[in-house]
Short mmCIF file of C-alpha atoms in Angstrom, two decimals:
data_model
loop_
_atom_site.label_atom_id
_atom_site.label_comp_id
_atom_site.label_asym_id
_atom_site.label_seq_id
_atom_site.Cartn_x
_atom_site.Cartn_y
_atom_site.Cartn_z
CA MET A 17 184.80 57.24 12.47
CA LEU A 18 187.17 58.74 15.03
CA PHE A 19 190.40 60.55 14.17
CA ASN A 20 192.16 58.53 16.90
CA THR A 21 191.52 55.11 15.31
CA PHE A 22 193.25 52.92 12.73
CA HIS A 23 190.05 53.06 10.68
CA PHE A 24 190.63 56.74 10.06
CA ALA A 25 194.35 56.20 9.42
CA TYR A 26 193.50 53.76 6.60
CA PHE A 27 190.83 56.14 5.30
CA ALA A 28 193.30 59.07 5.16
CA ALA A 29 196.08 56.94 3.64
CA ILE A 30 193.80 56.10 0.70
CA LEU A 31 192.15 59.51 0.39
CA PHE A 32 195.16 61.87 0.43
CA PRO A 33 197.14 60.48 -2.55
CA LEU A 34 194.03 59.81 -4.62
CA TYR A 35 192.73 63.31 -3.93
CA TRP A 36 195.91 65.05 -5.10
CA ILE A 37 196.24 63.18 -8.40
CA LEU A 38 192.76 64.38 -9.47
CA PRO A 39 191.91 67.73 -11.09
CA HIS A 40 189.71 70.27 -9.30
CA ARG A 41 186.19 69.11 -10.16
CA PRO A 42 186.81 65.38 -9.53
CA GLN A 43 188.51 66.43 -6.28
CA ASN A 44 185.23 67.92 -5.10
CA TYR A 45 183.29 64.80 -6.07
CA LEU A 46 185.79 62.67 -4.15
CA LEU A 47 185.66 65.07 -1.20
CA LEU A 48 181.86 64.82 -1.08
CA ALA A 49 181.92 61.01 -1.35
CA ALA A 50 184.58 60.79 1.38
CA SER A 51 182.61 63.13 3.65
CA TYR A 52 179.40 61.13 3.23
CA TYR A 53 181.27 57.89 3.90
CA PHE A 54 182.89 59.44 6.99
CA TYR A 55 179.49 60.48 8.35
CA ALA A 56 177.73 57.24 7.37
CA CYS A 57 180.25 55.26 9.44
CA TRP A 58 178.46 56.56 12.54
CA GLU A 59 174.89 55.75 11.52
CA PRO A 60 174.03 55.49 7.79
CA VAL A 61 170.35 56.37 8.30
CA PHE A 62 171.20 59.86 9.61
CA LEU A 63 173.02 60.68 6.38
CA SER A 64 169.55 61.38 4.97
CA LEU A 65 169.13 64.29 7.43
CA LEU A 66 172.40 65.82 6.29
CA ILE A 67 171.37 65.49 2.65
CA LEU A 68 167.89 66.91 3.37
CA SER A 69 169.35 69.96 5.09
CA THR A 70 171.81 70.41 2.21
CA VAL A 71 169.19 70.23 -0.57
CA MET A 72 166.71 72.47 1.25
CA ASP A 73 169.27 75.20 2.04
CA PHE A 74 170.73 75.04 -1.47
CA ALA A 75 167.25 75.70 -2.88
CA CYS A 76 166.46 78.37 -0.28
CA GLY A 77 169.72 80.16 -1.07
CA LEU A 78 168.86 80.31 -4.78
CA ALA A 79 165.32 81.51 -4.02
CA VAL A 80 166.48 84.23 -1.61
CA ASP A 81 168.95 85.53 -4.19
CA ARG A 82 166.48 85.47 -7.10
CA ILE A 83 163.49 87.08 -5.35
CA GLU A 84 163.48 90.84 -4.86
CA ASP A 85 160.46 91.15 -2.56
CA ARG A 86 161.82 91.38 0.98
CA ARG A 87 158.89 89.64 2.62
CA LYS A 88 159.10 86.67 0.27
CA ARG A 89 162.87 86.48 0.80
CA LYS A 90 162.27 86.33 4.54
CA LEU A 91 159.85 83.43 4.03
CA PHE A 92 162.63 81.30 2.55
CA VAL A 93 165.00 82.26 5.36
CA ALA A 94 162.26 81.25 7.80
CA LEU A 95 161.80 77.97 5.91
CA SER A 96 165.52 77.19 6.25
CA MET A 97 165.50 78.03 9.96
CA ALA A 98 162.32 76.01 10.54
CA LEU A 99 163.84 72.93 8.89
CA ASN A 100 167.23 73.11 10.60
CA LEU A 101 165.98 74.16 14.03
CA GLY A 102 163.05 71.75 13.69
CA MET A 103 165.42 68.81 13.16
CA LEU A 104 167.59 70.01 16.01
CA GLY A 105 164.59 70.43 18.30
CA TYR A 106 163.05 67.07 17.42
CA PHE A 107 166.16 64.95 17.91
CA LYS A 108 167.94 66.90 20.63
CA TYR A 109 165.35 68.71 22.73
CA TYR A 110 161.96 67.00 22.49
CA ASN A 111 162.56 64.53 25.30
CA PHE A 112 164.15 67.24 27.48
CA PHE A 113 161.18 69.59 27.21
CA ALA A 114 158.66 66.74 27.46
CA GLU A 115 160.27 65.45 30.66
CA SER A 116 160.56 68.99 32.09
CA LEU A 117 156.89 69.68 31.39
CA HIS A 118 155.84 66.37 32.96
CA ASP A 119 157.88 67.12 36.10
CA ALA A 120 156.42 70.64 36.34
CA LEU A 121 152.86 69.32 36.05
CA LEU A 122 153.62 66.60 38.60
CA ARG A 123 154.80 69.18 41.10
CA GLY A 124 151.51 71.00 40.51
CA GLY A 125 149.55 67.86 41.35
CA LEU A 126 148.81 66.78 37.77
CA ASN A 127 150.09 63.42 36.58
CA VAL A 128 149.76 63.88 32.82
CA PRO A 129 151.56 61.18 30.84
CA ILE A 130 153.67 62.72 28.06
CA SER A 131 155.18 60.35 25.54
CA GLN A 132 158.92 60.45 24.95
CA LEU A 133 160.78 59.53 21.79
CA LYS A 134 163.23 56.67 21.54
CA VAL A 135 165.62 58.43 19.19
CA VAL A 136 169.39 58.60 18.94
CA LEU A 137 170.93 62.05 18.61
CA PRO A 138 172.50 62.35 15.12
CA ILE A 139 176.16 63.11 15.60
CA GLY A 140 177.27 66.63 14.73
CA ILE A 141 173.73 67.87 14.06
CA SER A 142 174.29 71.02 16.13
CA PHE A 143 177.30 71.92 14.01
CA TYR A 144 176.14 71.23 10.46
CA THR A 145 172.67 72.75 10.97
CA PHE A 146 174.25 76.01 12.18
CA GLN A 147 176.65 76.05 9.24
CA SER A 148 174.01 75.26 6.62
CA MET A 149 171.54 77.76 8.09
CA SER A 150 174.14 80.54 8.17
CA TYR A 151 174.60 80.14 4.39
CA VAL A 152 170.97 81.11 3.71
CA ILE A 153 171.20 84.01 6.18
CA ASP A 154 174.40 85.29 4.54
CA VAL A 155 172.78 85.10 1.09
CA TYR A 156 169.81 87.06 2.46
CA ARG A 157 172.18 89.69 3.87
CA ARG A 158 173.97 89.88 0.49
CA ASP A 159 177.23 88.87 2.20
CA ILE A 160 177.74 86.09 -0.33
CA LYS A 161 176.40 85.09 -3.74
CA PRO A 162 174.75 81.67 -3.74
CA THR A 163 176.54 78.84 -5.46
CA ARG A 164 174.72 77.17 -8.32
CA ASN A 165 176.77 74.00 -8.07
CA ILE A 166 175.06 71.63 -5.65
CA VAL A 167 178.11 69.36 -5.41
CA GLU A 168 180.26 72.26 -4.18
CA PHE A 169 177.58 73.31 -1.73
CA ALA A 170 177.14 69.74 -0.46
CA ALA A 171 180.91 69.47 -0.01
CA PHE A 172 180.81 72.72 1.97
CA VAL A 173 178.08 71.47 4.33
CA SER A 174 179.52 67.98 4.78
CA PHE A 175 183.28 68.76 4.76
CA PHE A 176 184.37 65.86 6.96
CA PRO A 177 187.35 67.28 8.93
CA HIS A 178 185.07 69.62 10.89
CA LEU A 179 181.66 68.06 10.21
CA VAL A 180 180.88 66.58 13.60
CA ALA A 181 182.63 68.91 16.08
CA GLY A 182 183.61 72.10 14.30
CA PRO A 183 185.04 74.61 13.98
CA ILE A 184 181.84 76.09 12.56
CA MET A 185 182.94 77.55 9.25
CA ARG A 186 181.28 80.48 7.53
CA PRO A 187 180.22 80.15 3.90
CA THR A 188 182.16 83.32 3.16
CA THR A 189 185.44 81.58 4.05
CA LEU A 190 185.05 77.85 3.30
CA LEU A 191 182.81 77.85 0.20
CA PRO A 192 185.23 79.95 -1.90
CA GLN A 193 188.01 77.50 -1.03
CA ILE A 194 185.89 74.66 -2.40
CA GLU A 195 184.98 76.60 -5.54
CA ARG A 196 188.54 77.50 -6.55
CA PRO A 197 191.27 75.06 -7.68
CA ARG A 198 193.74 73.85 -5.04
CA LYS A 199 197.41 73.07 -5.57
CA PHE A 200 199.54 70.75 -3.49
CA ASP A 201 201.86 72.66 -1.16
CA ILE A 202 204.46 70.51 0.61
CA GLN A 203 204.92 73.05 3.44
CA GLN A 204 201.17 73.23 4.02
CA PHE A 205 201.05 69.42 4.02
CA TYR A 206 203.88 69.18 6.58
CA ARG A 207 202.12 71.75 8.75
CA GLY A 208 198.94 69.70 8.49
CA ILE A 209 200.69 66.51 9.59
CA TYR A 210 202.14 68.35 12.59
CA LEU A 211 198.69 69.66 13.62
CA ILE A 212 197.18 66.17 13.31
CA PHE A 213 199.95 64.69 15.44
CA TRP A 214 199.81 67.48 18.05
CA GLY A 215 196.02 67.35 18.22
CA LEU A 216 195.95 63.59 18.70
CA THR A 217 198.72 63.84 21.31
CA LYS A 218 196.60 66.26 23.33
CA LYS A 219 193.65 63.90 22.94
CA VAL A 220 195.14 60.48 23.73
CA VAL A 221 197.95 61.54 26.10
CA VAL A 222 196.37 64.38 28.09
CA ALA A 223 192.57 64.30 27.69
CA ASP A 224 192.04 60.53 27.74
CA ASN A 225 194.38 59.97 30.70
CA LEU A 226 192.68 62.74 32.65
CA ALA A 227 189.29 61.26 31.70
CA LEU A 228 190.10 58.14 33.74
CA ILE A 229 190.57 60.28 36.87
CA VAL A 230 187.65 62.62 36.15
CA ASN A 231 185.20 59.77 35.52
CA ASP A 232 186.34 57.96 38.65
CA LEU A 233 185.96 60.99 40.95
CA PHE A 234 182.70 62.27 39.46
CA GLY A 235 181.39 58.71 39.60
CA ARG A 236 181.69 58.66 43.40
CA TRP A 237 180.85 62.29 44.07
CA GLU A 238 178.78 61.41 47.13
CA THR A 239 181.78 60.11 49.08
CA ILE A 240 184.81 62.16 48.01
CA ASP A 241 186.25 65.04 50.07
CA GLY A 242 186.92 68.60 48.98
CA GLY A 243 190.50 67.91 47.91
CA LEU A 244 189.47 65.19 45.50
CA ALA A 245 186.57 67.32 44.25
CA LEU A 246 189.03 70.10 43.37
CA ILE A 247 191.29 67.62 41.57
CA ALA A 248 188.28 66.42 39.58
CA ILE A 249 187.36 69.99 38.60
CA TYR A 250 190.90 71.02 37.59
CA ALA A 251 191.45 67.76 35.75
CA PHE A 252 188.21 68.20 33.79
CA ALA A 253 189.18 71.77 32.87
CA PHE A 254 192.26 70.42 31.09
CA GLN A 255 190.49 67.30 29.83
CA ILE A 256 187.82 69.26 27.97
CA TYR A 257 190.37 71.76 26.68
CA CYS A 258 192.75 69.12 25.31
CA ASP A 259 189.90 66.96 24.04
CA PHE A 260 188.17 69.75 22.11
CA SER A 261 191.23 71.73 21.02
CA GLY A 262 192.91 68.44 20.13
CA TYR A 263 190.02 67.61 17.81
CA THR A 264 190.18 71.10 16.29
CA ASP A 265 193.93 70.85 15.73
CA ALA A 266 193.51 67.47 14.03
CA ALA A 267 190.63 68.82 11.92
CA ARG A 268 192.67 71.85 10.85
CA GLY A 269 195.60 69.58 10.06
CA ILE A 270 193.52 67.22 7.91
CA ALA A 271 192.05 70.22 6.09
CA LYS A 272 195.55 71.59 5.43
CA CYS A 273 196.57 68.24 3.96
CA LEU A 274 193.64 68.67 1.54
CA GLY A 275 194.54 72.28 0.68
CA PHE A 276 192.03 74.05 2.97
CA GLU A 277 192.38 76.49 5.85
CA LEU A 278 189.96 76.14 8.75
CA ALA A 279 189.41 78.83 11.35
CA LEU A 280 191.44 78.93 14.56
CA ASN A 281 189.09 77.76 17.31
CA PHE A 282 191.29 78.06 20.43
CA ASN A 283 193.86 80.67 21.38
CA LEU A 284 195.26 79.87 24.85
CA PRO A 285 191.89 80.35 26.59
CA TYR A 286 193.20 79.72 30.11
CA PHE A 287 195.41 82.81 29.82
CA ALA A 288 192.38 85.08 29.48
CA THR A 289 192.21 88.00 31.90
CA SER A 290 188.41 88.35 31.86
CA PRO A 291 185.28 86.35 30.98
CA GLN A 292 184.89 88.41 27.81
CA GLU A 293 188.44 87.62 26.72
CA PHE A 294 187.91 83.95 27.56
CA TRP A 295 185.09 83.77 25.00
CA SER A 296 187.32 85.42 22.41
CA ARG A 297 189.81 82.57 22.96
CA TRP A 298 187.56 79.52 23.58
CA HIS A 299 185.46 77.86 20.84
CA ILE A 300 185.96 81.03 18.80
CA SER A 301 183.84 79.85 15.86
CA LEU A 302 180.77 79.32 18.09
CA SER A 303 181.34 82.56 19.99
CA THR A 304 181.48 84.61 16.80
CA TRP A 305 178.53 82.68 15.31
CA LEU A 306 176.37 83.47 18.34
CA ARG A 307 177.54 87.09 18.21
CA ASP A 308 176.75 87.60 14.52
CA TYR A 309 173.58 85.52 14.20
CA LEU A 310 172.00 85.93 17.64
CA TYR A 311 173.49 88.66 19.85
CA ILE A 312 173.62 91.41 17.18
CA PRO A 313 170.16 90.59 15.71
CA LEU A 314 168.77 90.78 19.27
CA GLY A 315 170.09 94.34 19.44
CA GLY A 316 173.66 93.76 20.61
CA SER A 317 175.03 96.71 22.54
CA ARG A 318 172.56 99.11 20.95
CA GLY A 319 170.01 100.68 23.25
CA SER A 320 170.02 100.86 27.02
CA GLN A 321 172.35 99.00 29.37
CA VAL A 322 169.43 96.86 30.51
CA LYS A 323 168.83 95.67 26.93
CA LEU A 324 172.55 94.99 26.49
CA TYR A 325 172.60 92.80 29.60
CA ARG A 326 169.40 91.07 28.46
CA ASN A 327 170.97 90.30 25.08
CA LEU A 328 174.11 88.94 26.71
CA MET A 329 172.11 86.69 29.04
CA LEU A 330 169.82 85.38 26.27
CA THR A 331 172.77 84.68 23.99
CA MET A 332 174.68 82.73 26.61
CA ILE A 333 171.65 80.81 27.89
CA ILE A 334 170.80 79.74 24.34
CA GLY A 335 174.48 78.92 23.85
CA GLY A 336 174.36 76.78 26.98
CA LEU A 337 171.26 74.97 25.77
CA TRP A 338 172.95 74.42 22.40
CA HIS A 339 175.57 72.35 24.21
CA GLY A 340 173.07 69.87 25.60
CA ALA A 341 169.49 69.14 26.53
CA ALA A 342 169.80 69.34 30.32
CA TRP A 343 169.17 71.94 33.00
CA THR A 344 172.85 71.89 33.93
CA PHE A 345 173.68 73.29 30.49
CA VAL A 346 171.01 75.97 30.86
CA LEU A 347 172.50 76.84 34.27
CA TRP A 348 175.99 76.88 32.76
CA GLY A 349 174.82 79.31 30.06
CA PHE A 350 173.16 81.49 32.71
CA TYR A 351 176.37 81.47 34.75
CA GLN A 352 178.48 82.47 31.72
CA GLY A 353 176.03 85.25 30.90
CA ALA A 354 176.13 86.47 34.50
CA LEU A 355 179.95 86.55 34.38
CA LEU A 356 179.86 88.72 31.26
CA VAL A 357 177.30 91.08 32.80
CA VAL A 358 179.18 91.42 36.09
CA HIS A 359 182.45 91.98 34.24
CA ARG A 360 180.87 94.79 32.20
CA LEU A 361 179.56 96.37 35.40
CA CYS A 362 182.99 96.15 37.05
CA ARG A 363 185.04 97.12 34.00
CA PRO A 364 185.13 100.90 34.76
CA LEU A 365 186.58 100.10 38.19
CA LEU A 366 189.06 97.55 36.80
CA ASP A 367 190.21 99.97 34.10
CA ARG A 368 191.21 102.48 36.78
CA ILE A 369 193.78 100.04 38.13
CA ARG A 370 196.78 100.72 35.90
CA PRO A 371 200.06 99.78 37.59
CA THR A 372 203.03 101.69 36.17
CA ASP A 373 205.81 99.42 37.39
CA LEU A 374 206.63 96.46 35.12
CA ILE A 375 206.52 93.94 37.96
CA ASP A 376 203.25 95.38 39.29
CA ARG A 377 201.68 95.13 35.82
CA ALA A 378 202.81 91.52 35.52
CA CYS A 379 201.41 90.68 38.96
CA TRP A 380 198.11 92.41 38.19
CA LYS A 381 197.79 90.49 34.92
CA ALA A 382 198.69 87.21 36.62
CA LEU A 383 196.04 87.86 39.28
CA ARG A 384 193.38 88.50 36.65
CA ILE A 385 194.36 85.30 34.81
CA PHE A 386 194.21 83.36 38.09
CA VAL A 387 190.74 84.71 38.99
CA THR A 388 189.35 84.23 35.48
CA PHE A 389 190.66 80.66 35.32
CA HIS A 390 188.93 79.74 38.57
CA LEU A 391 185.68 81.37 37.50
CA VAL A 392 185.87 79.28 34.33
CA CYS A 393 186.65 76.14 36.36
CA PHE A 394 183.50 76.62 38.43
CA GLY A 395 181.63 76.84 35.15
CA TRP A 396 183.21 73.54 34.07
CA LEU A 397 181.88 71.94 37.25
CA ILE A 398 178.35 72.98 36.20
CA PHE A 399 179.04 71.78 32.66
CA ARG A 400 180.38 68.36 33.71
CA ALA A 401 177.76 67.61 36.38
CA ASN A 402 175.24 64.99 35.29
CA SER A 403 172.53 66.48 37.51
CA ILE A 404 171.80 69.37 39.84
CA ALA A 405 172.17 66.92 42.75
CA GLN A 406 175.70 66.01 41.64
CA LEU A 407 176.56 69.70 41.23
CA LYS A 408 175.35 70.45 44.78
CA GLY A 409 177.26 67.45 46.12
CA MET A 410 180.55 68.50 44.54
CA ILE A 411 180.17 72.07 45.83
CA ALA A 412 179.31 70.72 49.30
CA ALA A 413 182.45 68.57 49.25
CA VAL A 414 184.65 71.61 48.59
CA VAL A 415 182.88 73.84 51.13
CA TYR A 416 182.08 71.45 53.97
CA ARG A 417 184.67 68.66 53.60
CA PRO A 418 187.92 70.49 52.75
CA ALA A 419 191.00 68.31 52.71
CA ILE A 420 194.50 68.16 51.28
CA PRO A 421 194.25 66.48 47.86
CA ALA A 422 195.41 62.88 47.82
CA SER A 423 198.96 62.54 46.47
CA ALA A 424 197.90 59.43 44.56
CA TYR A 425 195.87 61.73 42.29
CA ILE A 426 198.07 64.84 42.31
CA LEU A 427 201.10 63.10 40.77
CA PRO A 428 199.42 61.60 37.67
CA VAL A 429 197.48 64.81 37.02
CA ALA A 430 200.66 66.89 37.33
CA ILE A 431 202.65 64.55 35.05
CA VAL A 432 200.01 64.89 32.35
CA ILE A 433 199.30 68.63 32.67
CA LEU A 434 202.66 70.27 33.48
CA PRO A 435 204.43 69.63 30.12
CA LEU A 436 201.41 71.10 28.32
CA LEU A 437 201.41 74.13 30.62
CA ILE A 438 205.13 74.77 30.06
CA TYR A 439 204.61 74.72 26.30
CA GLN A 440 201.59 77.00 26.53
CA VAL A 441 203.46 79.47 28.76
CA ALA A 442 206.11 79.64 26.01
CA GLN A 443 203.37 80.30 23.44
CA PHE A 444 201.80 82.95 25.66
CA LEU A 445 205.03 84.79 26.48
CA SER A 446 206.18 84.75 22.85
CA LYS A 447 202.66 85.65 21.61
CA ASP A 448 203.17 82.97 18.98
CA LEU A 449 201.10 79.78 18.74
CA ASP A 450 203.69 78.42 16.26
CA VAL A 451 206.65 79.14 18.53
CA MET A 452 207.97 75.59 18.18
CA ALA A 453 208.25 75.95 14.40
CA ARG A 454 210.58 78.92 14.89
CA THR A 455 212.99 77.23 17.29
CA PRO A 456 216.33 75.66 16.21
CA TRP A 457 216.11 72.24 14.62
CA TYR A 458 217.61 70.45 17.64
CA VAL A 459 214.96 71.95 19.96
CA ARG A 460 212.20 70.81 17.59
CA SER A 461 213.78 67.36 17.41
CA VAL A 462 213.71 66.98 21.20
CA PHE A 463 210.11 68.25 21.33
CA TYR A 464 208.87 65.92 18.58
CA THR A 465 210.71 62.94 20.09
CA ALA A 466 209.22 63.62 23.53
CA CYS A 467 205.72 63.91 22.02
CA PHE A 468 206.24 60.68 20.07
CA TYR A 469 207.26 58.69 23.15
CA ALA A 470 204.46 60.23 25.20
CA PHE A 471 202.03 59.30 22.41
CA VAL A 472 203.26 55.70 22.10
CA LEU A 473 203.99 54.92 25.76
CA GLY A 474 201.48 57.12 27.57
CA GLY A 475 198.55 57.32 25.17
CA GLU A 476 195.14 55.86 25.94
CA PHE A 477 194.28 54.05 22.71
CA GLY A 478 190.78 52.92 23.50
CA GLY A 479 189.32 55.02 20.70
CA GLY A 480 187.72 57.34 23.24
CA GLN A 481 185.02 59.52 21.74
CA PHE A 482 185.55 63.27 21.70
CA ILE A 483 183.45 65.13 24.29
CA TYR A 484 181.88 67.55 21.82
CA PHE A 485 180.53 64.73 19.64
CA GLN A 486 177.51 64.59 21.96
CA PHE A 487 176.62 68.17 21.06
#
């Protein structure tokens, strides 16, 4: 079930009023039933995997809390990780590694047939396995006491607004919200409706319109010139941002309508002044999850500089592989890790550049934003490429076939992107993501009216799937 469909609109119209007339405990039962229905609409058979992960981690959490022997506690943590990572590996990575091994053996002169699985990737498995697994780890670390109510825990794991594409919520923040009673707050509800509307506007007006251009240009990558290749790259940068942040906004809005607060997942990422800052603004819930459950356990910044750079590279490569079972994602993770390492090496030199004049400081910051944005855009080219051959072809088009971008593509891309950029510049300069809520009523009225007409007249209502659903 997609947020940008009438199916979901009917679902929400029935759920919201029924949910708020119930007391706390029945609310949680309804929330769990609604979440399972939401997930089963994709493929009912995969609901069993979600339930299996839930039951196993609920039991492991209780065992880890009850047992005092550290080695035995670690066994249950290992059991949880084996189950969750095992499911993830089987459904998402088996065919990738099997095909890679077969190709490697073939290049060595050995034609060894390796069977591949005809399986469909369960939607959202990368998200809910990380969330469920982190619960057992947090119980082991004594960061949270395990819940003894399996309905509340199941509602935590399967909470439908963020189930299939995040943000990845920590048990320390979401589980307590499920455990305590919730009261209807009209202001919170209004704020939720705004976030749903704004998120879906970014999705159907910006992302889905840009997708038509991106798919067209990437689909004929062998024949386009450098100008069109650049348009494809820039367009995809805003497509993936509006697609993913639009989903997150809608998810946060739906959660607010149900009395919950989900974590902020995007904070104007294209205004970052360095690769490190970019990852503190983009997909924040995954960045912090990888930091706390992978980078720090690997050693983090402790030890020598070499170990620090190793930990950064491993974290980002694994993060790249998390996004998809393809060598382009591994390369994308390697590239992001390399950016972080190079930035750390150059940071002492960059810190010495401290302009004193206000205009000079603004120009220096603008230059850093410009450079960081283009480094990120090159990463998006790696991310979007369907193969290494396509990646090489797009790079070759920019380098060897430079050309002025075709006006037939510039105009529609500009029409879609510029209003968003103007609004985000206002957010950035005011340092307030809710700047529109603090403007006079007549300014808000014009803004909401413009968004409404853009949504109705310019939206692509084909029920386009969100990009991150494949991860």
